[in-house]
JSON list of C-alpha atoms in Angstrom, two decimals:
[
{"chain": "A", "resi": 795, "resn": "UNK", "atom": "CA", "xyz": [103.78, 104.63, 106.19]},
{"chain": "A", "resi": 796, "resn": "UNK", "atom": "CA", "xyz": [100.58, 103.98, 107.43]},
{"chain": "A", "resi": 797, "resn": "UNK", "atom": "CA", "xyz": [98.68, 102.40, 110.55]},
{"chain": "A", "resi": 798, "resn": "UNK", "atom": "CA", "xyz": [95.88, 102.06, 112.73]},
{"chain": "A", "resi": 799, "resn": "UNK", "atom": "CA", "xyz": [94.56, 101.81, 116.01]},
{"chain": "A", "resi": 800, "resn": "UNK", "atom": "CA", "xyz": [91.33, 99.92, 117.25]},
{"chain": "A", "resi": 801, "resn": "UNK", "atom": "CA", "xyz": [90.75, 102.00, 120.38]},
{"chain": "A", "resi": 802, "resn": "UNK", "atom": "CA", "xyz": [88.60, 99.01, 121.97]},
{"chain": "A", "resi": 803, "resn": "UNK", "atom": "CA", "xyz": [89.61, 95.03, 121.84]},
{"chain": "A", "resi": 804, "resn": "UNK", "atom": "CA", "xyz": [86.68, 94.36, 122.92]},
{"chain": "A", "resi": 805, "resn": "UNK", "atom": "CA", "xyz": [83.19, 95.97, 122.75]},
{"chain": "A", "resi": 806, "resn": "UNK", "atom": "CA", "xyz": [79.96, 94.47, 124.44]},
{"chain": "A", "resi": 807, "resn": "UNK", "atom": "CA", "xyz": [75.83, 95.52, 124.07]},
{"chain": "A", "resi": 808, "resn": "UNK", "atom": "CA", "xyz": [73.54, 94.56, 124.32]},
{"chain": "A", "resi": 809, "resn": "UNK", "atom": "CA", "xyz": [70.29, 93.79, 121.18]},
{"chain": "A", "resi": 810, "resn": "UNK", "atom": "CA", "xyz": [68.55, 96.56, 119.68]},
{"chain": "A", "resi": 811, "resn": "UNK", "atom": "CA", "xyz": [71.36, 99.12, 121.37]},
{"chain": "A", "resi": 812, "resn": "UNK", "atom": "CA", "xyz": [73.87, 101.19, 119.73]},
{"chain": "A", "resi": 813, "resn": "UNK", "atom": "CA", "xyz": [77.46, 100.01, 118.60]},
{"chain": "A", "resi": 814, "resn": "UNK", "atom": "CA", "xyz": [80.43, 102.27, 118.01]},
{"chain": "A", "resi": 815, "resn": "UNK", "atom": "CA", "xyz": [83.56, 100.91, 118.07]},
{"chain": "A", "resi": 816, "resn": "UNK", "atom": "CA", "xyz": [86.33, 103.43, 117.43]},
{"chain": "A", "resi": 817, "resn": "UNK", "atom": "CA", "xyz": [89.49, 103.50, 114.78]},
{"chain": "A", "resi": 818, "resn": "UNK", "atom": "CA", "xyz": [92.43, 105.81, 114.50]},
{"chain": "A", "resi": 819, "resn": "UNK", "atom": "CA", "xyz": [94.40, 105.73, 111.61]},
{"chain": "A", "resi": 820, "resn": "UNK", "atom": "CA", "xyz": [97.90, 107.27, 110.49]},
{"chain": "A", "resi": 821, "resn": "UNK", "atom": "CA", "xyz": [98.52, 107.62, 106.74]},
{"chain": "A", "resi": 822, "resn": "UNK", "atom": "CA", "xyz": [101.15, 109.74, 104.89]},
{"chain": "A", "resi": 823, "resn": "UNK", "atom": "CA", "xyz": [98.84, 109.47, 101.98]},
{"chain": "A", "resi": 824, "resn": "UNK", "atom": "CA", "xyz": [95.03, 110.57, 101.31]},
{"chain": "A", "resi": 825, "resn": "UNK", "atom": "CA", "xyz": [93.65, 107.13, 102.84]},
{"chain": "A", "resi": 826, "resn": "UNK", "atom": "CA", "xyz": [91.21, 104.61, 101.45]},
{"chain": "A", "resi": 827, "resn": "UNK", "atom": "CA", "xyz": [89.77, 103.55, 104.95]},
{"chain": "A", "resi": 828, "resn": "UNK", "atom": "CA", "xyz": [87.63, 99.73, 105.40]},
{"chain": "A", "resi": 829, "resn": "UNK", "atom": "CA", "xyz": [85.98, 97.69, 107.86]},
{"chain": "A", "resi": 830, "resn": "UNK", "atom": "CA", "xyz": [85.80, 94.36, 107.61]},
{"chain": "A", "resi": 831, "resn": "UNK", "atom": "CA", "xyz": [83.60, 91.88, 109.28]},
{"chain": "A", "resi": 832, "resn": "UNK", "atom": "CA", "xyz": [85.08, 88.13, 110.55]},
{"chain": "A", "resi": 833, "resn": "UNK", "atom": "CA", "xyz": [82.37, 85.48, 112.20]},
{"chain": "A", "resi": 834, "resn": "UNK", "atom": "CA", "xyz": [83.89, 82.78, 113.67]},
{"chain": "A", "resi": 835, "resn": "UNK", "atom": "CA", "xyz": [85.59, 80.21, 110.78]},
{"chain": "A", "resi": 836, "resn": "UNK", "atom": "CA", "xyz": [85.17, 82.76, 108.56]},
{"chain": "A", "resi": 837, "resn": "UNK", "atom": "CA", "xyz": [86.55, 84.50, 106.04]},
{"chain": "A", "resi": 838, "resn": "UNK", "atom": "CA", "xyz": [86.02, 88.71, 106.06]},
{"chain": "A", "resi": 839, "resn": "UNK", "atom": "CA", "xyz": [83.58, 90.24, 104.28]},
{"chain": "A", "resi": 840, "resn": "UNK", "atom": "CA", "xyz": [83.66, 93.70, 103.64]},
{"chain": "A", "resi": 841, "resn": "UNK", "atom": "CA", "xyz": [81.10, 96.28, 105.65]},
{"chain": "A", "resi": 842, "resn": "UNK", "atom": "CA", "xyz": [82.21, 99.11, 103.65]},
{"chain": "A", "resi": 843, "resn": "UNK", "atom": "CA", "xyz": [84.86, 101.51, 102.57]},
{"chain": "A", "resi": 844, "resn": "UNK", "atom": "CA", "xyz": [85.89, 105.46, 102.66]},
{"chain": "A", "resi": 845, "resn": "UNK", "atom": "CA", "xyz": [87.62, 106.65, 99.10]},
{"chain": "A", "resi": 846, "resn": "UNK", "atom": "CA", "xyz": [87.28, 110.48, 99.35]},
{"chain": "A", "resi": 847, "resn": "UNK", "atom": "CA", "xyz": [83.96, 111.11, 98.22]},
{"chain": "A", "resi": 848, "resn": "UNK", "atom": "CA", "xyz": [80.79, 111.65, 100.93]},
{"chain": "A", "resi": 849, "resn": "UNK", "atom": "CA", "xyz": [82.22, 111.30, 105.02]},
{"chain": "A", "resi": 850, "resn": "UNK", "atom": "CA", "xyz": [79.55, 109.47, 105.90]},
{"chain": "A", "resi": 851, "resn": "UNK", "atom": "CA", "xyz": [80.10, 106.08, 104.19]},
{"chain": "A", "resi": 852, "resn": "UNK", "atom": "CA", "xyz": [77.04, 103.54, 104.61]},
{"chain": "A", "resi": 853, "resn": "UNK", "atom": "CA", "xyz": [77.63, 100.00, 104.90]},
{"chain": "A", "resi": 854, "resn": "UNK", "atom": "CA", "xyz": [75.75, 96.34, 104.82]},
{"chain": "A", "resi": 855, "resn": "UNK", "atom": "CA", "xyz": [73.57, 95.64, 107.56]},
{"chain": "A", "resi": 856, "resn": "UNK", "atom": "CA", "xyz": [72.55, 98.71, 108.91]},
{"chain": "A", "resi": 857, "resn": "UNK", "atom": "CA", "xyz": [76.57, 99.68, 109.58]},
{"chain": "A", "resi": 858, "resn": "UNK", "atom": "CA", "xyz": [78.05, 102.72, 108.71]},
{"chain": "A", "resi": 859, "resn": "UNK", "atom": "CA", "xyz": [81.10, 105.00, 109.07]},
{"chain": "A", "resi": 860, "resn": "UNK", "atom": "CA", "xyz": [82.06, 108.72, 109.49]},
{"chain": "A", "resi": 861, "resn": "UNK", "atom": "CA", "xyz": [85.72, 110.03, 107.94]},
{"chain": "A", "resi": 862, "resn": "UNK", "atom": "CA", "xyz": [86.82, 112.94, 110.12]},
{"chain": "A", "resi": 863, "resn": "UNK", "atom": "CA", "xyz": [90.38, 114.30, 108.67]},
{"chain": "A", "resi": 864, "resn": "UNK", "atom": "CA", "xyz": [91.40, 116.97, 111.55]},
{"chain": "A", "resi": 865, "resn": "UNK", "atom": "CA", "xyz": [90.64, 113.75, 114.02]},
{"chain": "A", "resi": 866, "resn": "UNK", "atom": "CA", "xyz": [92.15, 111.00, 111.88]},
{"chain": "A", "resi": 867, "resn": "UNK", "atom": "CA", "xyz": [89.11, 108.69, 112.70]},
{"chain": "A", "resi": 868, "resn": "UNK", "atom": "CA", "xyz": [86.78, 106.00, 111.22]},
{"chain": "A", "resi": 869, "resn": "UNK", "atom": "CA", "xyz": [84.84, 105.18, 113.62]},
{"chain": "A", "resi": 870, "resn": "UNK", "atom": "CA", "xyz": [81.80, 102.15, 112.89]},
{"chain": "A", "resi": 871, "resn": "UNK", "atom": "CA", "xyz": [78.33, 102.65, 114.10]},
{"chain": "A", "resi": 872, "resn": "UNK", "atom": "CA", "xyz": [74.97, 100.88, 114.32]},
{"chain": "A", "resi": 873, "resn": "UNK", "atom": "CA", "xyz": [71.68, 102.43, 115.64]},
{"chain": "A", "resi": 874, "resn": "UNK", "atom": "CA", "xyz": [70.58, 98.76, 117.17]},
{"chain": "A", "resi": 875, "resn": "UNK", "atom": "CA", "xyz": [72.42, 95.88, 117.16]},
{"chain": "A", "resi": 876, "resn": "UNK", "atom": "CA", "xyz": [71.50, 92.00, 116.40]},
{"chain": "A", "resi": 877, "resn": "UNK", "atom": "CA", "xyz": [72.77, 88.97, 117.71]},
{"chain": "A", "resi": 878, "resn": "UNK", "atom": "CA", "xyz": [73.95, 87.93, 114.49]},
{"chain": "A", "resi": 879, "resn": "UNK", "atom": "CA", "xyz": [76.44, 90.90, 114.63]},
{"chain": "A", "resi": 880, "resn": "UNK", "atom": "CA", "xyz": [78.41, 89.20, 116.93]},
{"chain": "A", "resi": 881, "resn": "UNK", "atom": "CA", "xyz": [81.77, 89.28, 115.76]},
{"chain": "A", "resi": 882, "resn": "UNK", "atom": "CA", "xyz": [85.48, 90.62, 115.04]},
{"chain": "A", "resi": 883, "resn": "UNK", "atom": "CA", "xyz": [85.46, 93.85, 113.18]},
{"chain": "A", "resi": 884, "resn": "UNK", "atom": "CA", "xyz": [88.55, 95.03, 111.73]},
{"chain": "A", "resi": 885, "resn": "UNK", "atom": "CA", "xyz": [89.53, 98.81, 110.57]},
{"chain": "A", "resi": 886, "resn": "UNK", "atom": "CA", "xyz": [92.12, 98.98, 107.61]},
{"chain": "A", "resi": 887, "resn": "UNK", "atom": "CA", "xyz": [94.09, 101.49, 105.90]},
{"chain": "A", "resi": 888, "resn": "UNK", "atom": "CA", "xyz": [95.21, 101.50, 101.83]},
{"chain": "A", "resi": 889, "resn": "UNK", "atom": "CA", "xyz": [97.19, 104.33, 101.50]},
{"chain": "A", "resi": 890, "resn": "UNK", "atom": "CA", "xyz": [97.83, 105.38, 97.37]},
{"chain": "A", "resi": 891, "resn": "UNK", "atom": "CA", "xyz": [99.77, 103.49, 95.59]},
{"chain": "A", "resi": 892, "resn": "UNK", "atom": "CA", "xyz": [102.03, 106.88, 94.40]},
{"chain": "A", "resi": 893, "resn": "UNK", "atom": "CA", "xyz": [106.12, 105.75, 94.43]},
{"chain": "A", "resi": 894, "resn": "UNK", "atom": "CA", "xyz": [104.38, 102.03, 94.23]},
{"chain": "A", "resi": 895, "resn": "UNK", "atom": "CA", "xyz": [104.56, 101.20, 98.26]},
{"chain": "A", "resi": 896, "resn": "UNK", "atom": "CA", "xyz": [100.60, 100.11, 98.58]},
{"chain": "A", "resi": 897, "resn": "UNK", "atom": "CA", "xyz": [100.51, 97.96, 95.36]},
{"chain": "A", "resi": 898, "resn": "UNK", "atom": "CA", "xyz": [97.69, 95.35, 97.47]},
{"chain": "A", "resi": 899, "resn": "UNK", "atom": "CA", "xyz": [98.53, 96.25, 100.86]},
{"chain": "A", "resi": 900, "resn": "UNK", "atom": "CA", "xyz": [96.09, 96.44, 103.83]},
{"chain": "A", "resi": 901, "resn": "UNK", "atom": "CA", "xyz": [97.09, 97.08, 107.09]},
{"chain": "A", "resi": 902, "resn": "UNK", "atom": "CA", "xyz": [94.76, 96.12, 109.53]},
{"chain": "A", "resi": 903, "resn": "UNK", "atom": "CA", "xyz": [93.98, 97.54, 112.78]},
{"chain": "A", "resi": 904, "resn": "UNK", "atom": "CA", "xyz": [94.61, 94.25, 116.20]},
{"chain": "A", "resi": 905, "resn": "UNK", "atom": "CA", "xyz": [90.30, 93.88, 115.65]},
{"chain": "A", "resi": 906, "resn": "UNK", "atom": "CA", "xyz": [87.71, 94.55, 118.23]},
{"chain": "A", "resi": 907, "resn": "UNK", "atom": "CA", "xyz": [85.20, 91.78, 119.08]},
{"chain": "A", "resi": 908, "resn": "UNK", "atom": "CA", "xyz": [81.75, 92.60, 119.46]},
{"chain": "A", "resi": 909, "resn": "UNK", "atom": "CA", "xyz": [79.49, 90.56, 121.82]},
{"chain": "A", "resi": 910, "resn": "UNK", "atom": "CA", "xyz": [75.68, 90.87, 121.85]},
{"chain": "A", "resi": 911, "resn": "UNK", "atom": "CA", "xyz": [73.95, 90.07, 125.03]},
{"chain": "A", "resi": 912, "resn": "UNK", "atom": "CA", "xyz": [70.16, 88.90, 124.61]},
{"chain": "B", "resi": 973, "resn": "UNK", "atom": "CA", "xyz": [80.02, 85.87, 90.63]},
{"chain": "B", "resi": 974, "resn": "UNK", "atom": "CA", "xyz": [81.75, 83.52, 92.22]},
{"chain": "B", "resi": 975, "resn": "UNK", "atom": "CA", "xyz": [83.67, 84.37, 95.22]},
{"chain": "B", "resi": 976, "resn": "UNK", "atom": "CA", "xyz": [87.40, 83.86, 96.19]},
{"chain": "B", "resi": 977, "resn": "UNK", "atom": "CA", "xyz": [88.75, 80.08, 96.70]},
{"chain": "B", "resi": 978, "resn": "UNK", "atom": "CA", "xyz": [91.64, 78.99, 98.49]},
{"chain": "B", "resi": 979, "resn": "UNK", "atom": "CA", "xyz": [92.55, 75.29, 98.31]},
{"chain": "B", "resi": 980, "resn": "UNK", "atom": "CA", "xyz": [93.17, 73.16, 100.49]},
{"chain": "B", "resi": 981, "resn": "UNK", "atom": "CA", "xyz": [90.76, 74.64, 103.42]},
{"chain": "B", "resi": 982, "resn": "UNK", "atom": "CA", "xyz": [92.89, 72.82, 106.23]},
{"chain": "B", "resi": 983, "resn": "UNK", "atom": "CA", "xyz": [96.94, 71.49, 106.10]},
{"chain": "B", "resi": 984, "resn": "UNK", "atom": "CA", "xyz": [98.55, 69.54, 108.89]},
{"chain": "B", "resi": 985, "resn": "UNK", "atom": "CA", "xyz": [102.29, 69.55, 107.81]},
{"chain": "B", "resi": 986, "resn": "UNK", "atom": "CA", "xyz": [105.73, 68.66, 109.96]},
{"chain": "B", "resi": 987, "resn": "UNK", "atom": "CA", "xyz": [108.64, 71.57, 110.63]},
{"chain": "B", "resi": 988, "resn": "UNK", "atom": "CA", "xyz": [111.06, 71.30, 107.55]},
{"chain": "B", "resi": 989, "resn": "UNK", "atom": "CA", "xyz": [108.37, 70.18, 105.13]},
{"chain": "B", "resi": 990, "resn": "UNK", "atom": "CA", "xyz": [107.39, 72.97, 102.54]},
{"chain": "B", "resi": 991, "resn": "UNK", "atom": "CA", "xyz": [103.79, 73.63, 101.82]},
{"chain": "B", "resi": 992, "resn": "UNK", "atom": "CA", "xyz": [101.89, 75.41, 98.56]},
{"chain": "B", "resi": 993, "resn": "UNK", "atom": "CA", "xyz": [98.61, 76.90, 98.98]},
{"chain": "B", "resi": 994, "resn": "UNK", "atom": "CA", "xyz": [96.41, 77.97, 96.11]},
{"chain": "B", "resi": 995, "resn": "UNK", "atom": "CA", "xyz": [94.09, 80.54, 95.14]},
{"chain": "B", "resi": 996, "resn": "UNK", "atom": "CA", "xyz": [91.75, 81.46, 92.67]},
{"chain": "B", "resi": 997, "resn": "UNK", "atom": "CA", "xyz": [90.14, 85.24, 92.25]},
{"chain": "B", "resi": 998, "resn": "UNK", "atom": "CA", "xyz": [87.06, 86.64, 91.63]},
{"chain": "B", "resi": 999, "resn": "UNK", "atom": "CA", "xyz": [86.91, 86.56, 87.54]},
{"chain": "B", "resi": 1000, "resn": "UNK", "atom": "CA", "xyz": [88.12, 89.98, 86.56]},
{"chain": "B", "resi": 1001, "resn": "UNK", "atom": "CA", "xyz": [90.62, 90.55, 89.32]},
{"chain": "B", "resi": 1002, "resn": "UNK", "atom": "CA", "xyz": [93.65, 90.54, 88.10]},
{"chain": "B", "resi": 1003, "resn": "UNK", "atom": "CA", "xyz": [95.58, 92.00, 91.67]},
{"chain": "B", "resi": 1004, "resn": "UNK", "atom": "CA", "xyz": [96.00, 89.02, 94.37]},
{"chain": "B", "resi": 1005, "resn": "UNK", "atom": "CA", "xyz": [96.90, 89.51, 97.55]},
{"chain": "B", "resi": 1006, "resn": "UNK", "atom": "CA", "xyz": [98.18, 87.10, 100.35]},
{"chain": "B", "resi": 1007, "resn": "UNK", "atom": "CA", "xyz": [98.05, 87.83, 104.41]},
{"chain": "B", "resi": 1008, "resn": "UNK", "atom": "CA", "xyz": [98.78, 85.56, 107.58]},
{"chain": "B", "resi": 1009, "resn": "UNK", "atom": "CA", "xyz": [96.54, 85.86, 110.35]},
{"chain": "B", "resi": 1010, "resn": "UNK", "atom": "CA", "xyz": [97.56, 84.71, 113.73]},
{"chain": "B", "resi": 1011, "resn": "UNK", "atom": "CA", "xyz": [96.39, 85.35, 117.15]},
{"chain": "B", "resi": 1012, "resn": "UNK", "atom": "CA", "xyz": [99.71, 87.25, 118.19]},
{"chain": "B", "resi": 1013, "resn": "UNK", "atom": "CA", "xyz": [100.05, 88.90, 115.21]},
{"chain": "B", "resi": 1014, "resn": "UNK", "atom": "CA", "xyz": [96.91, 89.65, 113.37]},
{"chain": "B", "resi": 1015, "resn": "UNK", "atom": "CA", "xyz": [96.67, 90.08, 109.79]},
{"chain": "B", "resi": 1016, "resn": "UNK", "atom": "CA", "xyz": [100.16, 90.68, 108.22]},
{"chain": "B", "resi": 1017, "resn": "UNK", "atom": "CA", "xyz": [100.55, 91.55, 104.61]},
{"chain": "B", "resi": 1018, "resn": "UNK", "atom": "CA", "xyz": [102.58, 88.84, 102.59]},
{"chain": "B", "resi": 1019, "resn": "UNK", "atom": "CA", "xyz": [102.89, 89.48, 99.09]},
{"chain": "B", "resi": 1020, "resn": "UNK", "atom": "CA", "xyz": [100.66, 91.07, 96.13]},
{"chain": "B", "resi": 1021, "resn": "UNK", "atom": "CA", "xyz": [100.75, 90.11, 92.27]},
{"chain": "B", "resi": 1022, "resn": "UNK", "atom": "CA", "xyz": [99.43, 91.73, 89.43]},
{"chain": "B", "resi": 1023, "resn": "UNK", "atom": "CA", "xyz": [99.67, 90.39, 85.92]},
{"chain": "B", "resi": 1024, "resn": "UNK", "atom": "CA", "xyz": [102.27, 87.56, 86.98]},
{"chain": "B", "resi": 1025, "resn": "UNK", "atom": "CA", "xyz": [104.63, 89.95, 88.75]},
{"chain": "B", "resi": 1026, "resn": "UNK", "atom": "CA", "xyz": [105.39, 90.63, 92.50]},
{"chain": "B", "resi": 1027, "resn": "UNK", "atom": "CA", "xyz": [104.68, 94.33, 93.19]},
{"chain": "B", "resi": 1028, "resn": "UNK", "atom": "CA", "xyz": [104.82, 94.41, 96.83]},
{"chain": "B", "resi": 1029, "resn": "UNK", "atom": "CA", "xyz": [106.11, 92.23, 99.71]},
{"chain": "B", "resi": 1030, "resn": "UNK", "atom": "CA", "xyz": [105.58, 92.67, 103.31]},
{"chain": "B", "resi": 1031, "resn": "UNK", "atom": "CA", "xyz": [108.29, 92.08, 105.85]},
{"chain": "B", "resi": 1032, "resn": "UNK", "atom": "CA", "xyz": [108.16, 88.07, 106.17]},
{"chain": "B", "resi": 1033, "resn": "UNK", "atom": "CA", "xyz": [111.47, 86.02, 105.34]},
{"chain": "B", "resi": 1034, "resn": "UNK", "atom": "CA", "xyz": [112.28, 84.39, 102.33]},
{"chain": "B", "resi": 1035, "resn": "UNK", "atom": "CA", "xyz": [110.90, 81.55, 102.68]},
{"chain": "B", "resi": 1036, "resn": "UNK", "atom": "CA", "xyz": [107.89, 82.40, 101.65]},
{"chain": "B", "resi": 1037, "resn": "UNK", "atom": "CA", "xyz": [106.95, 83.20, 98.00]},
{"chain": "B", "resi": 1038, "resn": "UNK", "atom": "CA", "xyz": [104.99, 82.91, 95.60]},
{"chain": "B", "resi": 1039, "resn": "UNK", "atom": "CA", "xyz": [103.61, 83.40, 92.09]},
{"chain": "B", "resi": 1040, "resn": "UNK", "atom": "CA", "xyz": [100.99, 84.12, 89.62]},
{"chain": "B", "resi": 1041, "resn": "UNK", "atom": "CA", "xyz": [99.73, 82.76, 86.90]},
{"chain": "B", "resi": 1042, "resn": "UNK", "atom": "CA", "xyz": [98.04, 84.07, 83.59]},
{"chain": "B", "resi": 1043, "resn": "UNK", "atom": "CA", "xyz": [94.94, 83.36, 84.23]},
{"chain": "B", "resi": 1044, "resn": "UNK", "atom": "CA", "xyz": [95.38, 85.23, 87.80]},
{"chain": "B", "resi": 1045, "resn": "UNK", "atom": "CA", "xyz": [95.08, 82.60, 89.73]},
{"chain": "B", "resi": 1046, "resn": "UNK", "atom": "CA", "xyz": [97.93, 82.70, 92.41]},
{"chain": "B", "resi": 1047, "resn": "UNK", "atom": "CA", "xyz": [100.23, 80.03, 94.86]},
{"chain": "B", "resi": 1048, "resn": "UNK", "atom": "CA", "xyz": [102.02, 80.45, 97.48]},
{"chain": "B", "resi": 1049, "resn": "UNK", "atom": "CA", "xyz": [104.85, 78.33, 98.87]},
{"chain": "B", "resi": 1050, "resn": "UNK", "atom": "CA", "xyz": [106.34, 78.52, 102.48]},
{"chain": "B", "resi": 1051, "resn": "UNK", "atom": "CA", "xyz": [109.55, 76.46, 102.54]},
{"chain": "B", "resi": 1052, "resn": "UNK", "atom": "CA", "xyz": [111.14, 75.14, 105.43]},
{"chain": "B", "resi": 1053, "resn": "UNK", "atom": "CA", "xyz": [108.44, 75.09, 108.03]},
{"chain": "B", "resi": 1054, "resn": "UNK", "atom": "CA", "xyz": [108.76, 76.28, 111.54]},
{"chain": "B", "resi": 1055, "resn": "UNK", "atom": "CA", "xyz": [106.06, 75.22, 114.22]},
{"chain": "B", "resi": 1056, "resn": "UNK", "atom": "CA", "xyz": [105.35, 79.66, 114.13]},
{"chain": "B", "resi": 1057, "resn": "UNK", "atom": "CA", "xyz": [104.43, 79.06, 110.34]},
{"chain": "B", "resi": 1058, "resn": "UNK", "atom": "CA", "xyz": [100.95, 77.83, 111.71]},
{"chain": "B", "resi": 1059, "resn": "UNK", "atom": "CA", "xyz": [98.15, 80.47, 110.93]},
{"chain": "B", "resi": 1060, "resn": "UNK", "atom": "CA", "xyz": [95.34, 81.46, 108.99]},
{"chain": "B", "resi": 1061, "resn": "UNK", "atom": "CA", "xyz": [96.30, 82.37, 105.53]},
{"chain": "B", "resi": 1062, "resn": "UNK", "atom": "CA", "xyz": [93.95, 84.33, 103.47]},
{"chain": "B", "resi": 1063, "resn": "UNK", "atom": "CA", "xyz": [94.42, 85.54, 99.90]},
{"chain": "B", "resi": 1064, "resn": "UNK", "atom": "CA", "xyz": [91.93, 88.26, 98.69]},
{"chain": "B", "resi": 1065, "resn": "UNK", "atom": "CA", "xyz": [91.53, 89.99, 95.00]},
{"chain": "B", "resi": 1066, "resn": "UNK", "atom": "CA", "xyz": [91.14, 92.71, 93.92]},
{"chain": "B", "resi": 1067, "resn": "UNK", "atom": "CA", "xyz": [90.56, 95.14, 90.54]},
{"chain": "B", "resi": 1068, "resn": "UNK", "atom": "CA", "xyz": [93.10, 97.85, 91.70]},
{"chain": "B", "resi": 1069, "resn": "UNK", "atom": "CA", "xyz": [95.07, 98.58, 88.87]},
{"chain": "B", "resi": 1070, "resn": "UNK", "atom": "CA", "xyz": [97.29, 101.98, 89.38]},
{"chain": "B", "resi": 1071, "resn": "UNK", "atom": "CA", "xyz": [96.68, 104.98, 91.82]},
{"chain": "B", "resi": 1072, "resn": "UNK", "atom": "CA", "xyz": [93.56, 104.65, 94.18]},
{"chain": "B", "resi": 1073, "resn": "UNK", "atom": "CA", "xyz": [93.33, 101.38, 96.56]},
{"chain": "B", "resi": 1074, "resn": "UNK", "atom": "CA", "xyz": [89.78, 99.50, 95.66]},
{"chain": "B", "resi": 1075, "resn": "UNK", "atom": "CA", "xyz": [88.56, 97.23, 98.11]},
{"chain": "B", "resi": 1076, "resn": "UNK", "atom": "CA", "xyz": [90.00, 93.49, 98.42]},
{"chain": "B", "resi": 1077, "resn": "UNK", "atom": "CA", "xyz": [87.01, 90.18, 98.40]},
{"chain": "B", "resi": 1078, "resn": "UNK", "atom": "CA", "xyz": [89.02, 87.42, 100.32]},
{"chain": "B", "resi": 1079, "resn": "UNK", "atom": "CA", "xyz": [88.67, 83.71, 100.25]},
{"chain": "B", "resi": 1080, "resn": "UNK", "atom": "CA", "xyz": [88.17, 81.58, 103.42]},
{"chain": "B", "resi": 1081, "resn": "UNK", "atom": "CA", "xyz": [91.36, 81.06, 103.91]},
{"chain": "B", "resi": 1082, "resn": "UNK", "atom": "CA", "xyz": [93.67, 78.08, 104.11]},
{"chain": "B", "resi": 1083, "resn": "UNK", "atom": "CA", "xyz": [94.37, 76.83, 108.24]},
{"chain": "B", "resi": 1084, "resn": "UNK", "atom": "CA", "xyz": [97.83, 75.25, 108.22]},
{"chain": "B", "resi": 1085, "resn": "UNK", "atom": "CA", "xyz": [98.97, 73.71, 111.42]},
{"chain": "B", "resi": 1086, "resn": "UNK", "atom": "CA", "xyz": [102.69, 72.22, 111.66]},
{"chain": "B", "resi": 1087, "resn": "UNK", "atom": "CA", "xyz": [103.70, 69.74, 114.01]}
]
């Protein structure tokens, strides 16, 4: 089984500071670990993704993401945000799809919404 | 490459009426995935096909289903609709095949509201 936890529902900065918002997972598996990004009437559009090669994953837009095993994180930074960041981020968990259980499953983490003050 | 597309973008249906929503994949992507999004609920896995067959379901009734077709492009049908059936659904593709997740490209999704 696998899950995860968005530590923050919402996150606010303000332009050109730092974001981090913060996601726990649980997987019984080695993990493929996403973010996704969702503007308002939107579909999501993927930031990046974690499959067991470097930690430190790089994303679009300046965004990118650490893997730490021993504290089961993924957590998404950006050295400055923009207004047009301003949205609902979501962390998700593929675990393998050994015994067939993950065939196309995502869980996804309850989101955290990111506001950008001016 | 064009993206994913879901058809129709917005549904206004009645409880008891059934609905089918339709998606087509990225060209390549043969895995299809379907997920409700609602404000109490988030994004919940539905169903996944690969090559025409079902290989996963998540925990919804049965009621809702769907299928695949051979040129990947993928329906589903909710039956019976209650007024909780209203939500975001989103269908996303994929190239996974066997063993390691790859990363799903979703469609805009598909807002049905029943009345």
């Amino acid at each position: 089984a696998q899950s995860v936890t968005q530590l923050d529902s919402h996150v606010s900065v303000s332009e050109g500071t730092p974001v981090l918002l913060r996601c726990n997972y649980s997987s019984s598996y080695s993990p493929s670990l996403f973010w996704y990004v969702q503007h308002p009437n939107k579909g999501l559009q993927l930031l990046l993704k974690y499959t067991s090669a470097a930690t430190l994953v790089k994303g679009i837009n300046g965004f990118e993401a650490e893997f730490k095993k021993s504290e089961t994180s993924f957590h998404l930074t950006k050295p400055s945000a923009h207004m047009s960041d301003a949205a609902e981020y979501f962390c998700v968990v593929s675990g393998s799809n050994a015994g067939g259980t993950s065939y196309g499953k995502l869980t996804f983490g309850q989101g955290t919404i990111l506001t950008v003050h001016p | 490459k064009a993206g994913v597309t879901q058809t129709p973008r917005y549904l206004i249906k009645t409880r008891g009426q059934q609905v089918t929503l339709s998606c087509s994949p990225i060209s390549g992507h043969r895995s299809v995935s379907w997920y409700q999004q609602t404000p109490g609920q988030g994004l919940q896995f539905l169903f996944e096909y690969f090559s025409e067959t079902q290989r996963n379901k998540g925990n919804f009734p049965g009621r809702f289903s769907g299928r695949q077709f051979s040129n990947s492009r993928s329906e589903m049908n909710v039956s019976t609709l209650e007024l909780g059936d209203s939500a975001l659904y989103l269908c996303a593709s994929s190239l996974a095949v066997w063993d390691r997740a790859h990363e799903q490209y979703f469609g805009p999704g598909t807002r049905l509201t029943v009345t």
